[in-house]
mmCIF file of C-alpha atoms in Angstrom:
data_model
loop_
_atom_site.group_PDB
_atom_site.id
_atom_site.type_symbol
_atom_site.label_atom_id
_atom_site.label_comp_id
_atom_site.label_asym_id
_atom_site.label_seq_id
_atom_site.Cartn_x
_atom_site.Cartn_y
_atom_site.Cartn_z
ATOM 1 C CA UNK A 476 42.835 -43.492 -36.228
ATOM 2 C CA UNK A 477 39.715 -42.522 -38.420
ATOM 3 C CA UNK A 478 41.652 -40.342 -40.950
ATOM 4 C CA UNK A 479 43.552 -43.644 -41.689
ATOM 5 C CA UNK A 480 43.838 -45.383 -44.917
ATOM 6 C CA UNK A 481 42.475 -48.196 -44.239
ATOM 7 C CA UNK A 482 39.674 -46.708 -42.556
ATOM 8 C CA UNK A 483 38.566 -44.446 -45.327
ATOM 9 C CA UNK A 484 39.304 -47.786 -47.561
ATOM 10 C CA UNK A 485 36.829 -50.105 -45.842
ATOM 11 C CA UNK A 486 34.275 -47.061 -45.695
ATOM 12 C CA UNK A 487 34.522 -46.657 -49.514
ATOM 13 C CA UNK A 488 33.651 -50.408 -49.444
ATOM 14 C CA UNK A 489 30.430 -49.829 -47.772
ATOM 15 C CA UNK A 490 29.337 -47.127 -50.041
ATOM 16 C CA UNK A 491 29.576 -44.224 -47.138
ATOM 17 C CA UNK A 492 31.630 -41.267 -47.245
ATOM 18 C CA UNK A 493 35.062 -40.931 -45.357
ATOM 19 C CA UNK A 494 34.105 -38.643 -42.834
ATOM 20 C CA UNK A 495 31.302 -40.257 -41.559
ATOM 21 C CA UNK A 496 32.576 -41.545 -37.861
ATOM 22 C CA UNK A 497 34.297 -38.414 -37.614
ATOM 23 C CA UNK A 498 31.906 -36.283 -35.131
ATOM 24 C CA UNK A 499 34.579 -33.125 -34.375
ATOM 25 C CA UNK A 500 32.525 -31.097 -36.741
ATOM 26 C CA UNK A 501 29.047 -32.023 -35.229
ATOM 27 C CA UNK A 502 29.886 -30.919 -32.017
ATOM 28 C CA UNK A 503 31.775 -28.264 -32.738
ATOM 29 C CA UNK A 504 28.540 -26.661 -34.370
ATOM 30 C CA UNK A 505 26.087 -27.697 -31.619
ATOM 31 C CA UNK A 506 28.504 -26.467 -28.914
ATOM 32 C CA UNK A 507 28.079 -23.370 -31.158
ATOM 33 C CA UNK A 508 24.142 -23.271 -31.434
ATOM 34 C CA UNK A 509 24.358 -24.124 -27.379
ATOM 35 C CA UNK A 510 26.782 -21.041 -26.741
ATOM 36 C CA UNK A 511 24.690 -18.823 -28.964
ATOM 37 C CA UNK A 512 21.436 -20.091 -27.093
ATOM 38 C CA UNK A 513 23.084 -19.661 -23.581
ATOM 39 C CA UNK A 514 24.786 -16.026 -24.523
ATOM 40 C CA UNK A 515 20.853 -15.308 -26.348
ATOM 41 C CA UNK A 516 18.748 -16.321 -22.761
ATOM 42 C CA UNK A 517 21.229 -14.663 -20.953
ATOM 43 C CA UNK A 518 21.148 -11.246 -22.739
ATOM 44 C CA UNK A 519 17.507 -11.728 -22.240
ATOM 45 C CA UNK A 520 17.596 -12.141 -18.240
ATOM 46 C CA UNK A 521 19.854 -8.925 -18.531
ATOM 47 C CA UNK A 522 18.015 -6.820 -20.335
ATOM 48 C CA UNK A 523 14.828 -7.731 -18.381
ATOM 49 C CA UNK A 524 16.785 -7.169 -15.042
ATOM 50 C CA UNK A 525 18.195 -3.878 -15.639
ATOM 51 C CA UNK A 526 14.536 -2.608 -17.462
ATOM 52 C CA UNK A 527 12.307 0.521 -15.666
ATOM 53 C CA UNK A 528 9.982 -2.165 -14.582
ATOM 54 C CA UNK A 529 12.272 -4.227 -12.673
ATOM 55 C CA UNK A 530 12.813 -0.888 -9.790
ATOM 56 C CA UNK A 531 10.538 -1.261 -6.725
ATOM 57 C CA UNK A 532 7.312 0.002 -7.338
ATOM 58 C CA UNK A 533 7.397 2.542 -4.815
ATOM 59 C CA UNK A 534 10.316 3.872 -6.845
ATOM 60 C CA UNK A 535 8.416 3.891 -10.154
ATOM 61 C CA UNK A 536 6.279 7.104 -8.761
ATOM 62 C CA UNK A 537 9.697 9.239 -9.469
ATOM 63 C CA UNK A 538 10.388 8.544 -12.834
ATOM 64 C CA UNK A 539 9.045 10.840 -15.605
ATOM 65 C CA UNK A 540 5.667 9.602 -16.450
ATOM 66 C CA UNK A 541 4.418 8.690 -19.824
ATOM 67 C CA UNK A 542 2.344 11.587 -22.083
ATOM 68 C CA UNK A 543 -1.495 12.538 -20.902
ATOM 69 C CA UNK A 544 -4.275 10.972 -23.262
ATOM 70 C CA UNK A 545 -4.965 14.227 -24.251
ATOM 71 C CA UNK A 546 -2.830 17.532 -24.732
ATOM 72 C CA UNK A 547 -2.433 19.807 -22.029
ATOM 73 C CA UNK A 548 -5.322 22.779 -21.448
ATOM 74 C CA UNK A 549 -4.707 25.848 -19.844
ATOM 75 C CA UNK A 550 -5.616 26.166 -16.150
ATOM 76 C CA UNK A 551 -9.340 27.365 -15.862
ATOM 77 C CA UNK A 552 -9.209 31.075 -14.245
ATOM 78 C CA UNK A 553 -12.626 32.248 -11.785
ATOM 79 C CA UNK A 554 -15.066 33.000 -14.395
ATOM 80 C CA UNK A 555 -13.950 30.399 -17.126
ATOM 81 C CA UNK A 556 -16.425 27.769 -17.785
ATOM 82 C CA UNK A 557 -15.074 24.905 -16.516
ATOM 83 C CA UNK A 558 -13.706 21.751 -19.027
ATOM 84 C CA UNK A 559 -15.993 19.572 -19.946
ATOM 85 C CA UNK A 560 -15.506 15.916 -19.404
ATOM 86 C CA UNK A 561 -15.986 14.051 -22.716
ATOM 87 C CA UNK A 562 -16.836 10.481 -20.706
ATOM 88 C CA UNK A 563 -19.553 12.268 -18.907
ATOM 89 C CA UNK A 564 -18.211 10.950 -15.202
ATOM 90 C CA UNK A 565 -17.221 14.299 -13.651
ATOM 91 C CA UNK A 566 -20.791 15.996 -14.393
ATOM 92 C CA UNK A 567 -21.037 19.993 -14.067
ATOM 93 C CA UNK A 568 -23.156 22.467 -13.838
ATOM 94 C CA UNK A 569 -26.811 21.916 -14.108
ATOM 95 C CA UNK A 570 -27.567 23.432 -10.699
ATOM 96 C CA UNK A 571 -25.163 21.108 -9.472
ATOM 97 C CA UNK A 572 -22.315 22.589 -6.929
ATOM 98 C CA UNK A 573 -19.335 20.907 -7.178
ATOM 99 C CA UNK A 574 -15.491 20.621 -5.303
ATOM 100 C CA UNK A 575 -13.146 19.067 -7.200
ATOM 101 C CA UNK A 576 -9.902 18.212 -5.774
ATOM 102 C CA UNK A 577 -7.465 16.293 -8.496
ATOM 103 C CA UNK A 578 -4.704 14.153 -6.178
ATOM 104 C CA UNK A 579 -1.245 13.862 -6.320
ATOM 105 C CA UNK A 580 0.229 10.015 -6.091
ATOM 106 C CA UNK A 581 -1.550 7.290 -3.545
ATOM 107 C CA UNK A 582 0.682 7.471 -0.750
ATOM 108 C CA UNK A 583 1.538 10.684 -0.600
ATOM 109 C CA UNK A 584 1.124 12.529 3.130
ATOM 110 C CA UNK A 585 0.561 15.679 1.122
ATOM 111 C CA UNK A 586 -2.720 13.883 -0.729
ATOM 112 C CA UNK A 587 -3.922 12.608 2.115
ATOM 113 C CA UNK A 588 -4.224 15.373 4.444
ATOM 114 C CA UNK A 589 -6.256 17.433 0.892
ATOM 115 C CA UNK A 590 -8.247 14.058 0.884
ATOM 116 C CA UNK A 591 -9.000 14.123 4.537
ATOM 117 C CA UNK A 592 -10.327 18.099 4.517
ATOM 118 C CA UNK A 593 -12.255 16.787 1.193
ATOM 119 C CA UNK A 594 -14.242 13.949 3.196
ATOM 120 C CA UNK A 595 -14.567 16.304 6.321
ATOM 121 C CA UNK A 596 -16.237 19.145 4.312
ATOM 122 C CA UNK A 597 -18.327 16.883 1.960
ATOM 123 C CA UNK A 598 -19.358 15.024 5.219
ATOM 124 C CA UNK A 599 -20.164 18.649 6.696
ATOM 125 C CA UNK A 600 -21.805 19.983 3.560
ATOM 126 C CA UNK A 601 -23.899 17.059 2.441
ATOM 127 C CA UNK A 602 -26.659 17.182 -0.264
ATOM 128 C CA UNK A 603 -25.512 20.553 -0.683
ATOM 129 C CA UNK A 604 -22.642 20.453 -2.562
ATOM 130 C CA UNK A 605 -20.771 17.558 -4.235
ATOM 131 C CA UNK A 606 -16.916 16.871 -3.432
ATOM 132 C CA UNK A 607 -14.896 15.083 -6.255
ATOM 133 C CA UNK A 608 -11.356 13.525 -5.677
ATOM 134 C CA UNK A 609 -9.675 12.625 -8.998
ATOM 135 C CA UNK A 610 -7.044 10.094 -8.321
ATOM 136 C CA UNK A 611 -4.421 9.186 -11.516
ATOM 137 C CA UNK A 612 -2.849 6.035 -9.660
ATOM 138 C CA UNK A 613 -4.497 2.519 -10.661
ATOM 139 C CA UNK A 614 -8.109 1.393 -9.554
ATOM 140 C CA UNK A 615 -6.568 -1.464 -7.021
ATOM 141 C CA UNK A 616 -3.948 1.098 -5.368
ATOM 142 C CA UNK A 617 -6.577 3.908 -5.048
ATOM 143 C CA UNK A 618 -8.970 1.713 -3.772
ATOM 144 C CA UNK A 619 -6.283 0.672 -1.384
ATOM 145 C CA UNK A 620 -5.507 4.023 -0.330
ATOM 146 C CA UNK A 621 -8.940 4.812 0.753
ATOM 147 C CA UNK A 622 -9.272 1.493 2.564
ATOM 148 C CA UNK A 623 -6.015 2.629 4.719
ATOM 149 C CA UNK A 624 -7.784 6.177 5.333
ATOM 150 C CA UNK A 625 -11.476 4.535 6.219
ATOM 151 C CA UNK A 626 -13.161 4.802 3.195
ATOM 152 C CA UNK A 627 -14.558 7.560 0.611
ATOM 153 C CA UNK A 628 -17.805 8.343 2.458
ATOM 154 C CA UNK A 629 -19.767 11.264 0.944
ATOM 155 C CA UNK A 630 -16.511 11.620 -1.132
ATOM 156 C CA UNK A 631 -17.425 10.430 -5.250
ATOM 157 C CA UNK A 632 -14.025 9.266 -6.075
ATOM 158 C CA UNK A 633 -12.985 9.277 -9.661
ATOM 159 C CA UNK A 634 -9.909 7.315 -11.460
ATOM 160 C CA UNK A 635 -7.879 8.992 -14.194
ATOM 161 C CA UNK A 636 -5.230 6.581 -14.957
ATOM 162 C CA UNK A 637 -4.179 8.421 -18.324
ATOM 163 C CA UNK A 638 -4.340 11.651 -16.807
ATOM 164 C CA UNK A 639 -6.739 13.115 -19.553
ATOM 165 C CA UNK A 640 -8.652 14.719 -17.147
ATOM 166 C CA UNK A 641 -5.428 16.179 -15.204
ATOM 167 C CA UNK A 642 -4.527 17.371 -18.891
ATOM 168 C CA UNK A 643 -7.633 19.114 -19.444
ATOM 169 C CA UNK A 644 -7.485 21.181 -16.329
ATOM 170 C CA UNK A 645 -4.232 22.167 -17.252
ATOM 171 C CA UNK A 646 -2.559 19.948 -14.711
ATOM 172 C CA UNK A 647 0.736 18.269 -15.920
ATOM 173 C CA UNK A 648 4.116 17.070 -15.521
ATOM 174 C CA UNK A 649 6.089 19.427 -12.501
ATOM 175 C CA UNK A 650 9.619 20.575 -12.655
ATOM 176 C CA UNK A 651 12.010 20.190 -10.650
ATOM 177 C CA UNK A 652 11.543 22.814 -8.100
ATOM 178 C CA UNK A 653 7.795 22.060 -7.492
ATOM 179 C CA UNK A 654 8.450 18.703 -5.955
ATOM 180 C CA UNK A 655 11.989 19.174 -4.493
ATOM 181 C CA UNK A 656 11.519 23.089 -3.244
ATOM 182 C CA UNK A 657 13.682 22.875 0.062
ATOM 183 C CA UNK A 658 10.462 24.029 2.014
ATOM 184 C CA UNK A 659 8.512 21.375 0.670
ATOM 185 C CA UNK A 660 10.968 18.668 1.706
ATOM 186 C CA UNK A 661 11.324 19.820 4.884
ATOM 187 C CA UNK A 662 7.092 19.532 5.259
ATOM 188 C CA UNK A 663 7.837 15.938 3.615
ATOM 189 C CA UNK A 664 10.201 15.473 6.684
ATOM 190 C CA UNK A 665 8.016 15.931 9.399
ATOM 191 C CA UNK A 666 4.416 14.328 7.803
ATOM 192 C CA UNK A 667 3.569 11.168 8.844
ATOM 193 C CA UNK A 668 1.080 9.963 6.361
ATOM 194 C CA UNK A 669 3.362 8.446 4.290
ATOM 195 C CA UNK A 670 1.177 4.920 2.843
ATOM 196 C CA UNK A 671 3.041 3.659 -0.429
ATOM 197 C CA UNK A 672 4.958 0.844 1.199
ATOM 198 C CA UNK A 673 1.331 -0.030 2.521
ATOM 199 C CA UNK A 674 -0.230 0.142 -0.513
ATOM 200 C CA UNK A 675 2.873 -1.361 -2.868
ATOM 201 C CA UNK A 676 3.238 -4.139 -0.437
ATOM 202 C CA UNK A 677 -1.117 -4.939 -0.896
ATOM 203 C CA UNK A 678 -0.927 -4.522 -4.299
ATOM 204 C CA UNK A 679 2.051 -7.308 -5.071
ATOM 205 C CA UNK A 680 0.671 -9.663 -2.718
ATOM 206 C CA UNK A 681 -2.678 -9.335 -4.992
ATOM 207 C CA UNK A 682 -0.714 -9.517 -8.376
ATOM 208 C CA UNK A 683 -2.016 -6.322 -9.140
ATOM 209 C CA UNK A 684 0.832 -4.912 -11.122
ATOM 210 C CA UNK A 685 1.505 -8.337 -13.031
ATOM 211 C CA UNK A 686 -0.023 -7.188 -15.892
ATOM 212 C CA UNK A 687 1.529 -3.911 -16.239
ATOM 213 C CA UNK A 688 4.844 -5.383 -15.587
ATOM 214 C CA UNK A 689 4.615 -8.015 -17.803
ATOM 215 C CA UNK A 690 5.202 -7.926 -21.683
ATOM 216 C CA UNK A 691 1.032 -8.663 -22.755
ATOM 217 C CA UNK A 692 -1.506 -6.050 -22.229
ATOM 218 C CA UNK A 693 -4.262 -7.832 -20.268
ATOM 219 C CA UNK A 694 -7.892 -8.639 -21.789
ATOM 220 C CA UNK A 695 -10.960 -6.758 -21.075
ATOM 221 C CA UNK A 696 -12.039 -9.785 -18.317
ATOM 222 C CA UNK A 697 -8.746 -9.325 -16.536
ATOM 223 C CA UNK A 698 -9.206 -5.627 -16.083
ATOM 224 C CA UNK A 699 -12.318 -6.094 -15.281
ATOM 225 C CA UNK A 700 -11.597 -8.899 -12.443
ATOM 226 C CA UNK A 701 -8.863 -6.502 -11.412
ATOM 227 C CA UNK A 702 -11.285 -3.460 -10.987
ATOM 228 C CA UNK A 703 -13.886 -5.261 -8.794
ATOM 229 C CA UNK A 704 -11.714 -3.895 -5.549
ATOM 230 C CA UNK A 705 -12.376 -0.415 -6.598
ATOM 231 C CA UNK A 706 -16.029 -1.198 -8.265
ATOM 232 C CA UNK A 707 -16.641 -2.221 -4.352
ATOM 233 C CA UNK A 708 -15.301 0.376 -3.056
ATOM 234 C CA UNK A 709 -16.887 2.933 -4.279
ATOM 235 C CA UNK A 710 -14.408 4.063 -6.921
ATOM 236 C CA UNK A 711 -15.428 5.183 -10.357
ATOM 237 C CA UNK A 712 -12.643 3.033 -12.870
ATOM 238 C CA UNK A 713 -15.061 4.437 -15.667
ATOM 239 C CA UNK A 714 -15.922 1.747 -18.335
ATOM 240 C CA UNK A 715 -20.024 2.042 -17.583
ATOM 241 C CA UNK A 716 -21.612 0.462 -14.338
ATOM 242 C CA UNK A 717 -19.103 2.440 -12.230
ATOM 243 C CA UNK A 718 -21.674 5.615 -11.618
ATOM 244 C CA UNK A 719 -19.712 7.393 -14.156
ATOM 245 C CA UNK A 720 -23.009 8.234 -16.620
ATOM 246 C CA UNK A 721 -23.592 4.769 -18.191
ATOM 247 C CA UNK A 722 -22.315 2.401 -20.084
ATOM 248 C CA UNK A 723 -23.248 3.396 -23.966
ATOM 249 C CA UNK A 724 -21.463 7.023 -22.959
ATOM 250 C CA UNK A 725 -18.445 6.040 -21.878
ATOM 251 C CA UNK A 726 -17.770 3.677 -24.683
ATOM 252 C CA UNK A 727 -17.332 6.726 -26.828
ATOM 253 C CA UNK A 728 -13.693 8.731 -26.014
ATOM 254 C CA UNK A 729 -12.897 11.969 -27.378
ATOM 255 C CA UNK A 730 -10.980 12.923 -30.283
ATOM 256 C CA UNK A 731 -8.852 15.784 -29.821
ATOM 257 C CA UNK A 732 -8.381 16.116 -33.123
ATOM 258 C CA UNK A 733 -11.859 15.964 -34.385
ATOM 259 C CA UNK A 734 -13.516 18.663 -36.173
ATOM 260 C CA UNK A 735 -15.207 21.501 -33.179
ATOM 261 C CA UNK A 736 -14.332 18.928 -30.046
ATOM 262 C CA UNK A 737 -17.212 16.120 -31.315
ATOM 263 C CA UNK A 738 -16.896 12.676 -29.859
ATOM 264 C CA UNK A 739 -15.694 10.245 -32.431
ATOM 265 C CA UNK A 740 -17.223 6.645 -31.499
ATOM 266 C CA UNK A 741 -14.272 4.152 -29.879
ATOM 267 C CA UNK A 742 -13.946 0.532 -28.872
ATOM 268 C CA UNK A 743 -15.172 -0.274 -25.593
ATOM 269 C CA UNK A 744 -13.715 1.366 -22.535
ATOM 270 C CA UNK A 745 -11.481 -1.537 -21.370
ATOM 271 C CA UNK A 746 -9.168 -1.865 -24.130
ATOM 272 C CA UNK A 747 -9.516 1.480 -25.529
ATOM 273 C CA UNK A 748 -5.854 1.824 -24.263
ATOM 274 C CA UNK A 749 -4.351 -1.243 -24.565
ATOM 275 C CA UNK A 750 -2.584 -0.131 -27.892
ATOM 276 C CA UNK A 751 -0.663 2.953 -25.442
ATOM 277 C CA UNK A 752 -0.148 0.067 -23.023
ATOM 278 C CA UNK A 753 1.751 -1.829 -25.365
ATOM 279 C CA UNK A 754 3.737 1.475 -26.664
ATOM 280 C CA UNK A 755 4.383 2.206 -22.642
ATOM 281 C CA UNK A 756 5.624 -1.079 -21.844
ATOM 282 C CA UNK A 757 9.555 -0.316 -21.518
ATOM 283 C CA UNK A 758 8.450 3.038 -19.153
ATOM 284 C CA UNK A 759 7.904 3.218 -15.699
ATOM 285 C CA UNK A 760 4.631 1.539 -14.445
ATOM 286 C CA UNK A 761 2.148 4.287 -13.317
ATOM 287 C CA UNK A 762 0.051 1.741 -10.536
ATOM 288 C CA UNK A 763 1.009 4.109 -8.041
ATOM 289 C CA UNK A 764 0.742 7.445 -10.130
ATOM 290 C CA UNK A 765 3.596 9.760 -10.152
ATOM 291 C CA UNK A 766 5.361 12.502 -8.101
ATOM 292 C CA UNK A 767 5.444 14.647 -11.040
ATOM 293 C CA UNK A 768 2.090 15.007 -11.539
ATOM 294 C CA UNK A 769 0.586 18.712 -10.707
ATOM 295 C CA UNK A 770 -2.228 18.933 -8.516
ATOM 296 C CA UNK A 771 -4.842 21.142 -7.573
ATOM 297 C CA UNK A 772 -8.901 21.869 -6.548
ATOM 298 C CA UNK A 773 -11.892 24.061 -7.935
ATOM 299 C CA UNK A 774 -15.041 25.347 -7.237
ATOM 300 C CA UNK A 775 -17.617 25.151 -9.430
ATOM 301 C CA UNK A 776 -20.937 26.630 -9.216
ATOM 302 C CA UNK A 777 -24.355 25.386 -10.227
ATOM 303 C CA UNK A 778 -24.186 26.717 -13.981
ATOM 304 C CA UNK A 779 -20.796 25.321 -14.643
ATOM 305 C CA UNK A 780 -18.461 28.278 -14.051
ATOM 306 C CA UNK A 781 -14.972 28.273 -12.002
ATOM 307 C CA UNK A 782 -15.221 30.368 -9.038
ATOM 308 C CA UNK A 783 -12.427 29.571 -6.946
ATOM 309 C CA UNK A 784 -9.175 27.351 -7.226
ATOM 310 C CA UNK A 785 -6.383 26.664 -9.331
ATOM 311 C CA UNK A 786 -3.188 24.888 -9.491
ATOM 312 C CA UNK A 787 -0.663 23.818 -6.006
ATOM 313 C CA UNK A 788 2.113 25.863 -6.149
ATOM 314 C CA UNK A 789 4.667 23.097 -4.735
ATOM 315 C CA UNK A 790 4.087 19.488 -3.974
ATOM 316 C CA UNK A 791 3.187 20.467 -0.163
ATOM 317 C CA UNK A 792 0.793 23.451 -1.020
ATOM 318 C CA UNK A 793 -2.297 22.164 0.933
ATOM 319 C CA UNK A 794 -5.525 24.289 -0.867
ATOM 320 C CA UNK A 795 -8.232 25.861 1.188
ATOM 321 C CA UNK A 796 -11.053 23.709 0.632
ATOM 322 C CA UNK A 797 -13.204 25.743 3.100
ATOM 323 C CA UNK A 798 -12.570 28.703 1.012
ATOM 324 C CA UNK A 799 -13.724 27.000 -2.102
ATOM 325 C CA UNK A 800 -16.543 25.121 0.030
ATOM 326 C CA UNK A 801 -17.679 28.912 1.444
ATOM 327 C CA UNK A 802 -17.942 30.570 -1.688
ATOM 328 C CA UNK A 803 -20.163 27.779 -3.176
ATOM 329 C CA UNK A 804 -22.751 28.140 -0.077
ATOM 330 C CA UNK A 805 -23.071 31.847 -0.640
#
């Protein structure tokens, strides 16, 4: 009826153009613009639903991790002076004797029975020598971890989150046989210390691993405010005020690249990463740590030289600490 003559005839009259009741080409394009927004929103809730960061978290642990902060060293042999730390938190030598045990994942039974003979010995050996766990999961979950087990006691507990200090002991990524040797999952079988469903299930209910899930890298308050747990619990996060050597220290990072190994100055400790955090984003989230991630313990003595340890051998290989703890009491 609008395409008629006389329609287009009296329209003419009023000075407007012939098409302008007919609305067929209006809503054609905005059922177009509606589609493309539906199919667009849609694609979105896809792609965010089949992502890394959508699996469970206690299923993020198995998933190749992201690169260590730093490249990887070569594992310190008895007689090697042993790496130094660049943020000044794991402090050797001068006269001090030190056990340093460097963790697998939170969770793991394997971890916690090395963690339990770590406490034991430095609750044995106290004021005499100084036990060290390294942990590479997230402040929260390792300070969850320990709550489950009773605490750190005499134990200084120290969080590497980018593995840099894993890297520097020459502690990286595992194959295939090291975690999935049928011995060791046999062991795996018949421990009972298995916590990560404990420790996952604490750290959603906190909205801990909101902001590694999500696409923003949080500020330096919010890692802060998500830090207190472990601040109170004894953990060293790093970052100054932690016990890890003081603030102005660790706001300087090492440059692997530098000329001779110097410190190049950084921004402060809690963004210093936030850049990585943002490349890491579409990877697996590393609150928990990783099953990949080699472990292993060393003794070193007063004037900062290996004398016993080394690198597990499978994910089951449980170190003797007393060995390492003997040989620094001689």
């Amino acid at each position: 009826m609008l395409s008629s003559l006389g329609t287009k005839l009296a329209l003419k009259k009023l000075g407007l153009p012939s098409n302008a009741l007919d609305f067929s080409s209006s809503s054609s394009s905005d059922d177009k613009d509606t589609t493309h927004d539906d199919n667009k929103s849609r694609g979105a809730a896809s792609s965010s639903w089949l992502s890394v960061r959508s699996l469970p978290l206690t299923a993020q642990p198995w998933l190749s991790p992201p690169p260590a902060a730093v490249p990887l060293g070569r594992v310190p042999r008895v007689g090697d002076v042993a790496p130094r730390d660049p943020d000044g938190r794991l402090q050797l030598g001068g006269g001090r004797r030190v056990l340093v045990v460097f963790l697998r994942c939170v969770g793991c039974a394997f971890a916690q029975k090395t963690f339990l003979a770590l406490r034991t010995l430095a609750n044995r050996h106290a004021g005499l020598v100084t036990c060290v766990a390294v942990s590479h999961a997230s402040p929260a979950a390792t300070a969850k971890w320990l709550d489950l087990l009773g605490g750190a006691w005499n134990v200084r507990v120290l969080v590497d989150e980018h593995r840099a200090l894993y890297a520097a002991w020459g502690l990286g990524v595992a194959g295939l046989w090291h975690v999935l040797h049928p011995a060791a999952q046999a062991q795996a079988w018949r421990e009972k210390g298995w916590l990560a469903d404990r420790v996952a299930e604490a750290i959603q209910r906190r909205g801990g691993v909101q902001s590694q899930s999500q696409s923003q890298s949080p500020s330096r308050s919010a890692r802060q405010q998500q830090q207190k747990p472990a601040r109170e619990a004894g953990v060293d996060v790093g970052g100054g005020g932690g016990g890890g050597g003081g603030g102005e220290r660790n706001n300087k990072r090492w440059n692997p690249a530098a000329r001779g190994g110097e410190r190049q100055p950084k921004r402060d400790k809690g963004a210093e990463y936030e850049d990585e955090d943002e490349d890491e984003q579409d990877g697996p989230s590393t609150v928990m740590g990783n099953k990949w991630q080699e472990s292993g313990a060393f003794a070193v003595d007063g004037r900062g030289t290996v004398i016993w340890g080394g690198k597990t051998l499978r994910a089951d290989d449980l170190m003797d600490l007393d060995e390492g703890a003997r040989l620094l009491l001689m």
